[in-house]
Amino acid sequence: MKINRFKLWAVAVSFMLSAPTFAQDGPNAENGKKLYEANNCGSCHALDKKLVGPALRGVHERRSEEWLISWIRNNKKFRESGDADAIKLYNDYGGAAMNIFENLTPADVLDIVEYIKTAPAPKAAAGPAATNTGGNQVDSDPTVKYILLILVAVFSIVLVVLARVRNTMKRIAAEKSPEDYPELFDNKKWYQRYLPKAMANWNPTVLALTIVTLIALPSSYFGYKYSITEVGVQKGYAPTQPIAFSHKLHAGELNIDCKYCHSTVESSKSASIPALNTCMNCHKGVQLTEKYNGEISPEIKKIYAALDYNPEELPGKQFGDNPNPIRWVRIHNLPDHAYFNHSQHVVVGKLQCQSCHGPIEKMEKVQQWNTLQMGWCIDCHRNTGIDVANNNYYAALHDKANKDLKANENHSMYFGPEGKVKITPAMNGGLECAKCHY
Ligand code: HEC
Ligand code: HEC
Ligand code: HEC
Ligand code: HEC
Ligand code: HEC
Ligand code: HEC
């Protein structure tokens, strides 16, 4: 009896596990779409235009299923096996190699092909304006503002003229019947009419000093708070760059790793801005001519001009000897007396770029996300817990903390407000002046 029930369960479970395979006869476009996205095919391919690799729509008409399986799973091995079409394709693309995807089974590849086959065609061309990714959005029309300003000025003048007319009329009336307009004949100074009775008779010097003090104190406080301590603080600074390079597109949609371009960020103090040759790994091929009616994108032309590169020339002669480097506008910039090191934070501290730079992968134009003031550095050093157990840099502190906690000495300092053990950069000297100042 027992055994039977166990058997029943086993059959049921194995049926459930295999259900997906039963359910699916032919290739599955939905699964294909998932695989296409999960393997980042879209970072080099689009369905309807050439990016780094060819446009993929209709590829099943150009190539057989077996060909596609061999190519997509391991195009290198396939080329080395001597397939003429594969070798020609590779050479046509100037030796830009596609990745190897041996993680995909032949059935997976057919799912992807099914997705490419059945993906809906794009809507009729939206025109370059609709897909523009550059930083050149047009602001709302400024002439409207000017017209409003002029109108305000005209109305102010009309109001002043009307007020004067009214005063003159009043004076004419007062000459006829003075007793109706006593205020025109007392000898109060103009300001005395506006002050409370008690102050109106003060000595004018005392009065002036009092008023100046009342105004000066709060405004100098605000001046101090909001301007002096904020001198050189550039939070939100987002200059227009010489090429409309978009992090939203490259780091976000194309999902290129930050370190592919900012290649020294793990090994040195500085994150470095990539050389234009890094861009050319893709932009030799990606010229976006479909988007610009057959012309090369004007922004990409700037890269070519800066490198003195002529795509029309024969290979070997394309680079001239008159390059003219792009001058990117520097955004983040600590004063010279402060020392900041990227590798310390990214490798030792295991911090994400975004914890300091904000959601860069969503920014069309990079902007400074934090103040970069001393208080900002210190706050984070006080509050960020570190996984010290797996961190050699913290070995000494880790040992000491363990010992203290065992001996029940000094232990309260190791606890965060949540009552859990928490070791912060501050405890390891992260608040010492000399660590951050030369
Ligand atoms: C790093 C860029 C890159 C990635 C990622 C990439 N490809 Fe490619 N692919 C290429 C290039 C470049 C070619 C052109 C041949 C060459 O130079 O190797 C190509 C060629 C192809 C071809 C042949 C097209 C034709 O016209 O015959 C197919 C099919 C293809 N890729 C599918 C895929 C699929 C599916 C994925 C994702 C699993 C993928 N590629 C990911 C760069 C890439
Ligand atoms: C394809 C190359 C590329 C990729 C990928 C890339 N960047 Fe950049 N990054 C640049 C270029 C070029 C600049 C200079 C132009 C600009 O500011 O837009 C730059 C500028 C920056 C700046 C401002 C530098 C300054 O002047 O202070 C920061 C911060 C930054 N990138 C962070 C990131 C982060 C974080 C990622 C990943 C999410 C990333 N970048 C991915 C190329 C890249
Ligand atoms: C890994 C490949 C890759 C790298 C590296 C790369 N790009 Fe791109 N870039 C692309 C692709 C793909 C597009 C086109 C996306 C689309 O519109 O379909 C593009 C689009 C652009 C555009 C928009 C052009 C337009 O007119 O719409 C500019 C500008 C640009 N890239 C500049 C750069 C610069 C500058 C660098 C180097 C710092 C760089 N790219 C590095 C792949 C890359
Ligand atoms: C702990 C905060 C922090 C983290 C994490 C961080 N940065 Fe920075 N980043 C800064 C500061 C501060 C500056 C300004 C440095 C200076 O002016 O000396 C900066 C400057 C930059 C610059 C301008 C060039 C330079 O090196 O000065 C780039 C590019 C950059 N960061 C990219 C990155 C990338 C990519 C990552 C992730 C791999 C990252 N940053 C992680 C704080 C951080
Ligand atoms: C988002 C949190 C964060 C911010 C913001 C931050 N740091 Fe750090 N910092 C860390 C972490 C985590 C460590 C621990 C890694 C380590 O000890 O190397 C660290 C370590 C350091 C160290 C090494 C201290 C030691 O133990 O020897 C220095 C120096 C430093 N930071 C300087 C700065 C400066 C300068 C700034 C501001 C411009 C800054 N940090 C902003 C998180 C941050
Ligand atoms: C975690 C890093 C860090 C530590 C520790 C640190 N500083 Fe700073 N300090 C900075 C940074 C970054 C700036 C630049 C801030 C800016 O540009 O507004 C700065 C600026 C200053 C300034 C210039 C005034 C100002 O606010 O801009 C003085 C003075 C100063 N620090 C003194 C000290 C002294 C004294 C200590 C030790 C008690 C100390 N700092 C510890 C990072 C640090």
XYZ file of C-alpha atoms and ligand atoms in Angstrom:
696
model
C 0.000 0.000 0.000
C 2.675 2.451 1.070
C 4.804 1.569 -1.900
C 1.902 2.081 -4.260
C 1.238 5.544 -2.981
C 4.914 6.396 -3.339
C 4.848 5.131 -6.911
C 1.815 7.239 -7.645
C 3.618 10.318 -6.390
C 6.701 9.523 -8.393
C 4.690 9.173 -11.565
C 2.813 12.395 -10.878
C 6.004 14.321 -10.177
C 7.833 13.033 -13.208
C 4.809 13.894 -15.307
C 4.763 17.416 -13.930
C 8.467 17.840 -14.600
C 8.131 16.691 -18.168
C 4.877 18.532 -18.839
C 6.531 21.465 -20.587
C 8.139 19.109 -23.110
C 4.811 17.450 -23.798
C 3.061 20.747 -24.189
C 5.426 21.998 -26.833
C 5.522 20.384 -30.255
C 7.142 22.850 -32.660
C 9.553 25.673 -31.885
C 8.262 28.257 -29.417
C 8.575 31.913 -30.415
C 7.855 33.192 -26.922
C 10.686 31.161 -25.442
C 12.840 32.335 -28.356
C 12.178 35.960 -27.508
C 13.219 35.325 -23.907
C 16.428 33.610 -25.002
C 17.154 36.385 -27.504
C 16.872 38.951 -24.727
C 18.625 36.921 -22.028
C 21.644 36.356 -24.312
C 21.823 40.020 -25.318
C 21.618 39.275 -29.033
C 20.061 42.751 -29.265
C 23.291 44.450 -28.258
C 24.717 43.555 -31.684
C 21.628 42.763 -33.778
C 18.338 44.367 -34.645
C 15.659 42.739 -36.748
C 15.438 45.462 -39.370
C 18.745 47.234 -39.416
C 22.386 46.421 -39.434
C 24.081 47.137 -36.131
C 27.302 45.343 -35.254
C 25.967 42.252 -36.959
C 23.458 41.856 -39.813
C 19.738 42.591 -39.594
C 18.158 39.277 -38.670
C 14.696 39.438 -40.259
C 14.414 36.856 -43.007
C 17.573 35.047 -41.931
C 15.678 31.728 -42.102
C 15.258 32.339 -45.847
C 18.969 32.929 -46.344
C 20.197 30.025 -44.200
C 19.112 26.466 -43.402
C 18.178 25.404 -39.883
C 21.331 23.279 -39.560
C 23.440 26.221 -40.673
C 21.829 28.527 -38.114
C 22.261 25.979 -35.321
C 25.950 25.557 -36.072
C 26.541 29.271 -36.536
C 24.715 30.552 -33.475
C 26.011 27.873 -31.116
C 29.658 28.195 -32.113
C 30.446 30.305 -35.148
C 34.197 29.944 -34.594
C 34.184 26.156 -34.736
C 31.788 26.354 -37.682
C 34.123 28.637 -39.628
C 37.074 26.443 -38.776
C 35.149 23.455 -40.126
C 35.462 25.235 -43.480
C 31.877 26.315 -44.188
C 32.242 28.774 -47.069
C 29.167 30.885 -46.246
C 30.254 31.264 -42.632
C 33.745 32.340 -43.627
C 32.427 34.800 -46.207
C 29.981 36.325 -43.696
C 32.744 36.741 -41.155
C 34.999 38.429 -43.690
C 32.178 40.697 -44.901
C 31.876 41.999 -41.381
C 35.553 42.841 -41.211
C 36.273 40.104 -38.701
C 33.889 41.456 -36.033
C 33.381 38.239 -34.124
C 30.059 37.124 -32.721
C 30.072 35.501 -29.284
C 29.845 31.742 -28.778
C 26.544 30.509 -27.351
C 27.077 26.851 -26.557
C 24.704 27.257 -23.632
C 21.910 27.206 -26.254
C 20.640 23.788 -27.305
C 19.676 23.216 -30.962
C 16.033 23.427 -29.857
C 16.755 26.783 -28.207
C 18.229 28.069 -31.458
C 15.144 26.993 -33.374
C 13.006 28.838 -30.820
C 15.046 31.974 -31.456
C 14.684 31.540 -35.218
C 10.948 31.110 -34.716
C 10.881 34.375 -32.788
C 12.768 36.159 -35.596
C 10.383 34.642 -38.144
C 7.226 35.715 -36.354
C 8.231 39.049 -34.770
C 5.865 41.784 -35.956
C 7.240 44.192 -38.585
C 8.008 47.715 -37.371
C 5.416 50.443 -37.902
C 5.908 52.731 -40.906
C 9.104 54.774 -40.473
C 8.624 57.211 -37.630
C 11.230 59.566 -39.066
C 14.516 60.536 -37.455
C 12.959 63.032 -35.035
C 10.931 60.411 -33.193
C 13.893 58.170 -32.501
C 16.420 60.881 -31.866
C 18.574 59.905 -28.919
C 20.790 62.973 -28.920
C 20.819 65.678 -26.285
C 19.335 68.225 -28.622
C 15.689 68.326 -27.562
C 14.082 71.633 -28.465
C 13.016 73.721 -25.475
C 9.517 75.205 -25.470
C 9.411 78.286 -27.674
C 11.140 81.186 -25.835
C 9.313 83.932 -27.784
C 6.176 83.209 -25.733
C 8.120 84.225 -22.623
C 9.262 87.488 -24.213
C 5.757 88.434 -25.298
C 4.514 87.845 -21.744
C 7.305 90.004 -20.311
C 6.476 92.849 -22.701
C 2.798 92.639 -21.789
C 3.646 92.827 -18.073
C 5.811 95.908 -18.701
C 3.077 97.673 -20.705
C 0.493 97.008 -18.002
C 2.813 98.330 -15.289
C 3.288 101.587 -17.185
C -0.467 101.952 -17.659
C -0.993 101.385 -13.909
C 1.596 104.049 -12.961
C 0.049 106.584 -15.339
C -3.443 105.879 -13.974
C -2.205 106.307 -10.375
C -0.696 109.698 -11.239
C -3.901 110.813 -12.927
C -5.801 109.806 -9.814
C -3.434 111.800 -7.549
C -3.762 114.913 -9.687
C -7.554 114.680 -9.602
C -7.387 114.274 -5.817
C -5.221 117.377 -5.456
C -7.595 119.433 -7.603
C -10.503 118.271 -5.469
C -8.548 119.034 -2.268
C -7.949 122.618 -3.345
C -11.722 123.113 -3.513
C -12.553 121.456 -0.142
C -9.369 120.943 2.014
C -11.295 119.622 5.057
C -12.173 116.394 3.150
C -8.475 115.445 2.556
C -6.544 116.027 5.847
C -3.767 113.549 4.883
C -2.601 115.830 2.074
C -1.893 118.650 4.560
C -0.208 117.025 7.631
C 3.638 117.288 7.706
C 4.404 113.627 8.308
C 7.346 112.148 6.354
C 6.251 109.560 3.760
C 7.604 106.591 5.735
C 5.878 107.641 8.946
C 2.539 106.941 7.331
C 3.460 103.282 6.839
C 4.933 102.547 10.305
C 3.040 101.523 13.451
C 2.207 104.590 15.599
C 4.748 103.656 18.301
C 7.694 103.624 15.893
C 6.666 106.584 13.786
C 8.151 109.085 16.233
C 11.552 107.381 16.681
C 14.757 109.153 15.875
C 15.293 108.514 12.098
C 18.872 107.197 12.600
C 17.802 104.618 15.223
C 14.882 103.698 13.025
C 17.123 103.164 9.987
C 19.628 101.041 11.964
C 16.886 98.862 13.440
C 15.343 98.174 10.064
C 18.698 97.398 8.417
C 19.546 94.922 11.213
C 16.164 93.207 10.917
C 16.706 92.649 7.198
C 20.446 91.957 7.227
C 20.554 89.215 9.896
C 18.289 86.620 8.286
C 19.522 87.328 4.775
C 23.161 86.908 5.715
C 22.244 83.650 7.468
C 20.619 82.340 4.289
C 23.485 83.684 2.231
C 25.884 81.716 4.391
C 23.828 78.588 4.395
C 22.970 78.495 0.710
C 25.830 80.136 -1.048
C 29.102 80.127 0.879
C 29.005 76.494 1.931
C 27.770 75.552 -1.528
C 30.532 77.285 -3.473
C 31.895 74.818 -6.005
C 29.133 72.313 -5.305
C 27.898 71.082 -8.646
C 25.151 68.650 -7.799
C 22.942 68.335 -10.872
C 25.629 69.669 -13.233
C 24.921 68.180 -16.678
C 26.869 69.927 -19.429
C 26.217 69.280 -23.113
C 29.021 67.121 -24.483
C 30.701 67.575 -27.883
C 29.152 64.262 -29.057
C 25.592 63.466 -27.996
C 26.729 60.221 -26.349
C 23.914 58.623 -24.378
C 24.442 56.413 -21.336
C 20.739 55.590 -21.451
C 21.283 53.984 -24.855
C 24.702 52.387 -24.352
C 24.704 51.402 -20.672
C 20.905 51.002 -20.418
C 19.313 49.687 -23.598
C 22.423 48.079 -25.110
C 23.473 46.954 -21.627
C 27.209 47.506 -22.186
C 29.157 47.013 -18.967
C 30.441 50.248 -17.374
C 33.888 48.690 -17.161
C 34.026 48.056 -20.912
C 34.466 51.812 -21.310
C 35.613 52.991 -17.877
C 38.224 50.305 -17.923
C 40.564 51.446 -15.151
C 37.874 51.821 -12.500
C 38.783 48.583 -10.728
C 42.518 48.956 -10.936
C 43.214 52.590 -10.209
C 42.205 55.780 -8.548
C 40.555 57.164 -11.635
C 37.717 55.650 -13.676
C 39.034 57.060 -16.986
C 37.031 58.207 -20.015
C 37.317 55.764 -22.945
C 39.423 56.525 -26.005
C 37.470 56.893 -29.243
C 39.019 53.635 -30.441
C 36.755 51.888 -27.932
C 33.771 53.450 -29.675
C 35.137 52.316 -33.046
C 34.910 48.656 -31.989
C 31.237 49.126 -32.792
C 30.942 52.353 -34.735
C 33.133 51.273 -37.629
C 30.066 49.214 -38.467
C 27.208 50.997 -36.688
C 26.660 54.092 -38.822
C 22.878 54.326 -38.536
C 22.508 55.095 -42.228
C 18.919 53.789 -42.233
C 18.002 56.472 -39.757
C 19.562 59.307 -41.749
C 18.344 58.435 -45.276
C 21.570 56.773 -46.336
C 23.905 59.306 -44.731
C 26.145 58.405 -41.805
C 24.779 59.749 -38.485
C 26.158 63.271 -37.925
C 27.137 62.287 -34.355
C 29.071 59.246 -35.580
C 30.753 61.451 -38.200
C 32.154 63.468 -35.301
C 33.908 60.324 -34.046
C 35.330 59.727 -37.536
C 36.419 63.359 -37.886
C 38.147 63.269 -34.497
C 40.117 60.174 -35.524
C 40.654 61.437 -39.086
C 38.968 58.233 -40.268
C 37.530 57.927 -43.738
C 35.116 54.987 -44.113
C 35.221 55.322 -47.934
C 38.944 54.570 -48.139
C 40.388 51.093 -48.661
C 41.264 49.105 -45.536
C 44.693 50.108 -44.309
C 44.363 53.665 -45.571
C 41.304 54.661 -43.571
C 43.068 56.412 -40.710
C 44.698 59.721 -41.665
C 47.436 61.295 -39.612
C 45.581 64.385 -38.517
C 43.486 63.355 -35.501
C 41.790 66.004 -33.446
C 40.727 64.602 -30.088
C 37.248 65.170 -28.663
C 37.269 67.320 -25.547
C 34.687 65.811 -23.219
C 33.513 68.262 -20.565
C 34.562 67.000 -17.147
C 31.598 66.693 -14.780
C 32.789 65.278 -11.443
C 35.732 67.122 -9.995
C 36.917 67.130 -6.394
C 39.163 69.975 -5.224
C 42.894 69.246 -5.341
C 43.187 68.857 -1.576
C 40.826 65.866 -1.485
C 41.837 62.310 -2.445
C 39.329 59.833 -3.809
C 40.122 56.360 -5.104
C 37.755 54.297 -7.273
C 39.367 50.888 -6.858
C 39.176 51.277 -3.073
C 35.425 51.724 -3.310
C 34.535 49.438 -6.204
C 36.837 46.511 -5.371
C 37.466 46.667 -1.607
C 34.178 48.361 -0.689
C 32.236 46.352 -3.346
C 30.057 49.383 -4.055
C 27.940 49.738 -7.185
C 28.683 52.742 -9.401
C 25.068 53.791 -8.887
C 25.435 54.235 -5.122
C 27.510 57.335 -5.865
C 26.638 58.280 -9.425
C 22.885 57.572 -9.392
C 21.015 55.825 -12.210
C 23.570 56.599 -14.937
C 22.106 53.897 -17.160
C 18.919 55.968 -17.393
C 20.617 59.283 -18.169
C 20.588 60.668 -21.699
C 23.160 63.194 -20.461
C 25.323 62.403 -17.417
C 24.593 64.603 -14.441
C 26.329 64.823 -11.083
C 23.953 63.004 -8.752
C 25.478 63.811 -5.355
C 27.111 66.887 -3.807
C 30.577 65.230 -3.451
C 30.946 67.330 -0.295
C 32.908 66.102 2.677
C 29.703 65.499 4.668
C 28.496 63.146 1.936
C 31.673 61.033 2.102
C 31.597 60.961 5.911
C 27.903 60.048 6.175
C 28.402 57.031 3.985
C 31.554 55.964 5.880
C 29.605 56.069 9.143
C 26.566 54.198 7.864
C 27.696 51.595 5.360
C 28.234 48.145 6.782
C 31.005 46.050 5.215
C 31.181 42.326 4.737
C 34.514 42.130 6.566
C 34.640 38.370 6.883
C 35.628 37.968 3.225
C 37.743 41.078 2.972
C 41.516 40.942 3.552
C 41.726 44.681 3.876
C 39.669 44.346 7.050
C 41.377 41.266 8.475
C 42.975 43.116 11.402
C 39.780 44.918 12.341
C 37.800 41.715 11.934
C 40.134 39.839 14.325
C 39.991 42.643 16.859
C 36.203 42.815 16.687
C 35.962 39.053 17.184
C 38.259 39.218 20.198
C 36.435 42.194 21.735
C 33.084 40.557 21.256
C 34.329 37.318 22.873
C 35.812 39.213 25.804
C 32.633 41.268 25.900
C 34.704 44.419 25.819
C 33.913 47.557 23.891
C 31.346 45.548 22.088
C 28.608 48.164 21.909
C 30.591 50.025 19.232
C 30.223 47.097 16.863
C 26.451 47.142 16.890
C 24.329 49.145 14.485
C 20.947 50.579 15.470
C 19.258 47.360 14.277
C 21.131 45.476 16.975
C 23.217 43.510 14.447
C 27.016 43.557 14.320
C 27.982 46.258 11.850
C 31.493 47.261 10.888
C 31.819 50.477 8.937
C 34.665 52.185 7.038
C 34.615 54.776 9.828
C 35.928 52.164 12.305
C 38.813 51.373 9.988
C 40.069 54.935 9.778
C 37.563 56.166 7.236
C 37.140 59.407 9.210
C 40.844 60.275 9.507
C 41.641 63.563 7.844
C 44.819 62.255 6.248
C 43.019 59.413 4.459
C 41.148 61.917 2.314
C 43.393 64.978 2.389
C 46.863 65.382 0.963
C 29.119 40.844 -29.914
C 28.173 41.025 -30.947
C 27.180 39.917 -31.281
C 26.302 39.272 -30.445
C 26.137 39.476 -28.934
C 25.521 38.388 -31.257
N 25.917 38.468 -32.562
Fe 25.159 37.434 -34.157
N 26.534 38.276 -35.368
C 27.457 39.237 -35.003
C 28.280 39.577 -36.152
C 29.392 40.637 -36.145
C 27.822 38.796 -37.215
C 28.374 38.803 -38.630
C 29.401 37.731 -38.813
C 30.686 37.958 -38.087
O 31.360 38.972 -38.293
O 31.028 37.095 -37.241
C 26.721 37.984 -36.692
C 25.959 37.073 -37.439
C 24.831 36.434 -36.997
C 23.968 35.617 -37.813
C 24.097 35.337 -39.286
C 23.280 36.363 -40.036
C 23.262 36.186 -41.510
O 22.857 37.140 -42.176
O 23.644 35.125 -41.990
C 22.957 35.173 -37.014
C 21.783 34.306 -37.389
C 23.200 35.702 -35.696
N 24.341 36.466 -35.714
C 22.390 35.475 -34.596
C 22.699 35.878 -33.303
C 21.945 35.493 -32.138
C 20.703 34.613 -32.156
C 22.549 36.048 -31.077
C 22.188 35.874 -29.604
C 22.106 34.524 -29.126
C 23.677 36.810 -31.568
N 23.734 36.666 -32.921
C 24.508 37.567 -30.765
C 27.600 39.810 -33.761
C 26.934 39.402 -32.612
C 30.225 52.892 -24.469
C 31.062 53.472 -23.494
C 30.541 53.809 -22.090
C 29.835 52.992 -21.237
C 29.351 51.566 -21.459
C 29.657 53.750 -20.016
N 30.214 54.996 -20.141
Fe 30.302 56.432 -18.725
N 31.140 57.719 -20.049
C 31.496 57.409 -21.351
C 31.935 58.621 -22.040
C 32.392 58.713 -23.489
C 31.855 59.666 -21.084
C 32.183 61.150 -21.291
C 31.019 61.873 -21.936
C 29.841 62.049 -21.030
O 29.968 62.585 -19.949
O 28.726 61.607 -21.428
C 31.351 59.070 -19.855
C 31.132 59.762 -18.672
C 30.765 59.169 -17.456
C 30.712 59.846 -16.181
C 31.007 61.316 -15.937
C 32.492 61.588 -15.997
C 32.849 62.979 -15.593
O 33.210 63.765 -16.466
O 32.784 63.285 -14.402
C 30.329 58.927 -15.242
C 30.149 59.163 -13.767
C 30.112 57.692 -15.941
N 30.408 57.857 -17.282
C 29.700 56.517 -15.328
C 29.309 55.382 -16.027
C 28.631 54.258 -15.424
C 28.264 54.146 -13.954
C 28.407 53.358 -16.425
C 27.680 52.019 -16.333
C 26.322 52.064 -15.809
C 28.975 53.902 -17.641
N 29.487 55.137 -17.364
C 28.993 53.262 -18.887
C 31.440 56.167 -21.937
C 30.767 55.078 -21.396
C 29.275 47.704 -28.026
C 28.961 48.557 -29.114
C 29.063 50.092 -28.966
C 30.087 50.834 -28.410
C 31.363 50.349 -27.739
C 29.712 52.228 -28.597
N 28.497 52.306 -29.235
Fe 27.536 54.012 -29.763
N 25.969 52.926 -30.448
C 25.946 51.550 -30.555
C 24.721 51.150 -31.221
C 24.303 49.719 -31.504
C 24.019 52.342 -31.514
C 22.718 52.482 -32.277
C 21.513 52.228 -31.487
C 20.280 52.457 -32.336
O 19.910 53.611 -32.526
O 19.743 51.490 -32.814
C 24.840 53.443 -31.024
C 24.486 54.784 -31.138
C 25.335 55.833 -30.846
C 25.024 57.232 -31.060
C 23.723 57.781 -31.600
C 23.883 58.192 -33.041
C 22.626 58.730 -33.609
O 22.754 59.556 -34.528
O 21.537 58.346 -33.181
C 26.117 57.956 -30.674
C 26.303 59.467 -30.715
C 27.097 57.016 -30.195
N 26.598 55.720 -30.315
C 28.338 57.368 -29.723
C 29.253 56.479 -29.172
C 30.520 56.866 -28.575
C 31.036 58.282 -28.474
C 31.107 55.728 -28.135
C 32.421 55.589 -27.389
C 32.542 56.309 -26.161
C 30.219 54.618 -28.449
N 29.103 55.109 -29.083
C 30.502 53.283 -28.182
C 26.899 50.665 -30.113
C 28.074 51.026 -29.488
C 32.058 55.882 -3.404
C 31.524 56.659 -4.470
C 31.803 56.284 -5.923
C 31.629 55.051 -6.541
C 31.129 53.769 -5.922
C 31.989 55.240 -7.931
N 32.394 56.538 -8.144
Fe 32.988 57.363 -9.918
N 33.427 59.122 -8.964
C 33.254 59.370 -7.612
C 33.862 60.636 -7.267
C 33.885 61.263 -5.870
C 34.415 61.169 -8.464
C 35.211 62.453 -8.642
C 36.686 62.089 -8.513
C 37.655 63.230 -8.631
O 37.267 64.335 -9.022
O 38.836 62.989 -8.338
C 34.111 60.190 -9.519
C 34.468 60.334 -10.871
C 34.143 59.428 -11.868
C 34.421 59.604 -13.284
C 35.130 60.786 -13.903
C 36.602 60.459 -14.180
C 37.415 60.261 -12.915
O 37.907 59.143 -12.696
O 37.544 61.198 -12.138
C 33.960 58.499 -13.935
C 34.049 58.194 -15.424
C 33.393 57.607 -12.923
N 33.518 58.204 -11.689
C 32.853 56.361 -13.202
C 32.528 55.416 -12.232
C 32.162 54.035 -12.517
C 32.078 53.422 -13.903
C 31.914 53.440 -11.311
C 31.529 51.983 -11.035
C 32.391 50.941 -11.576
C 32.105 54.442 -10.263
N 32.494 55.616 -10.871
C 31.925 54.234 -8.900
C 32.606 58.546 -6.714
C 32.286 57.208 -6.939
C 28.294 55.220 -0.875
C 29.195 55.169 0.243
C 30.530 55.922 0.178
C 30.747 57.203 -0.214
C 29.722 58.210 -0.718
C 32.145 57.452 -0.036
N 32.771 56.329 0.452
Fe 34.759 56.141 0.877
N 34.446 54.220 1.466
C 33.237 53.548 1.412
C 33.421 52.168 1.795
C 32.331 51.100 1.866
C 34.783 52.030 2.100
C 35.416 50.763 2.600
C 36.298 50.148 1.663
C 37.649 50.340 2.148
O 37.876 50.416 3.361
O 38.532 50.411 1.320
C 35.403 53.341 1.888
C 36.748 53.630 2.097
C 37.351 54.848 1.847
C 38.736 55.158 2.107
C 39.744 54.218 2.732
C 39.631 54.266 4.205
C 40.491 53.211 4.834
O 39.901 52.374 5.501
O 41.688 53.213 4.601
C 38.946 56.457 1.703
C 40.254 57.255 1.777
C 37.680 56.967 1.217
N 36.734 55.968 1.318
C 37.500 58.255 0.730
C 36.264 58.756 0.312
C 36.043 60.117 -0.171
C 37.106 61.193 -0.315
C 34.722 60.216 -0.444
C 33.935 61.414 -0.948
C 34.427 62.113 -2.105
C 34.113 58.921 -0.159
N 35.066 58.062 0.297
C 32.758 58.650 -0.344
C 32.014 54.079 1.069
C 31.809 55.367 0.597
C 36.054 60.579 3.876
C 36.901 61.591 3.360
C 37.247 62.827 4.200
C 37.693 62.858 5.481
C 37.907 61.696 6.442
C 37.950 64.241 5.799
N 37.657 65.018 4.701
Fe 37.781 67.055 4.593
N 37.004 67.038 2.719
C 36.735 65.900 2.004
C 36.276 66.280 0.687
C 35.856 65.323 -0.414
C 36.303 67.703 0.642
C 35.904 68.601 -0.533
C 34.486 69.016 -0.348
C 33.974 70.003 -1.352
O 34.499 70.143 -2.441
O 32.985 70.665 -0.987
C 36.784 68.146 1.934
C 36.945 69.481 2.283
C 37.562 69.889 3.456
C 37.852 71.273 3.781
C 37.541 72.465 2.900
C 36.241 73.119 3.308
C 35.065 72.488 2.724
O 34.131 72.126 3.469
O 35.010 72.319 1.493
C 38.457 71.270 4.998
C 38.935 72.485 5.791
C 38.528 69.889 5.454
N 37.971 69.075 4.483
C 39.086 69.480 6.665
C 39.063 68.180 7.136
C 39.541 67.773 8.458
C 40.136 68.726 9.512
C 39.336 66.437 8.565
C 39.618 65.511 9.770
C 38.866 65.791 10.959
C 38.760 65.996 7.311
N 38.607 67.078 6.468
C 38.433 64.666 7.018
C 36.825 64.578 2.429
C 37.210 64.198 3.705
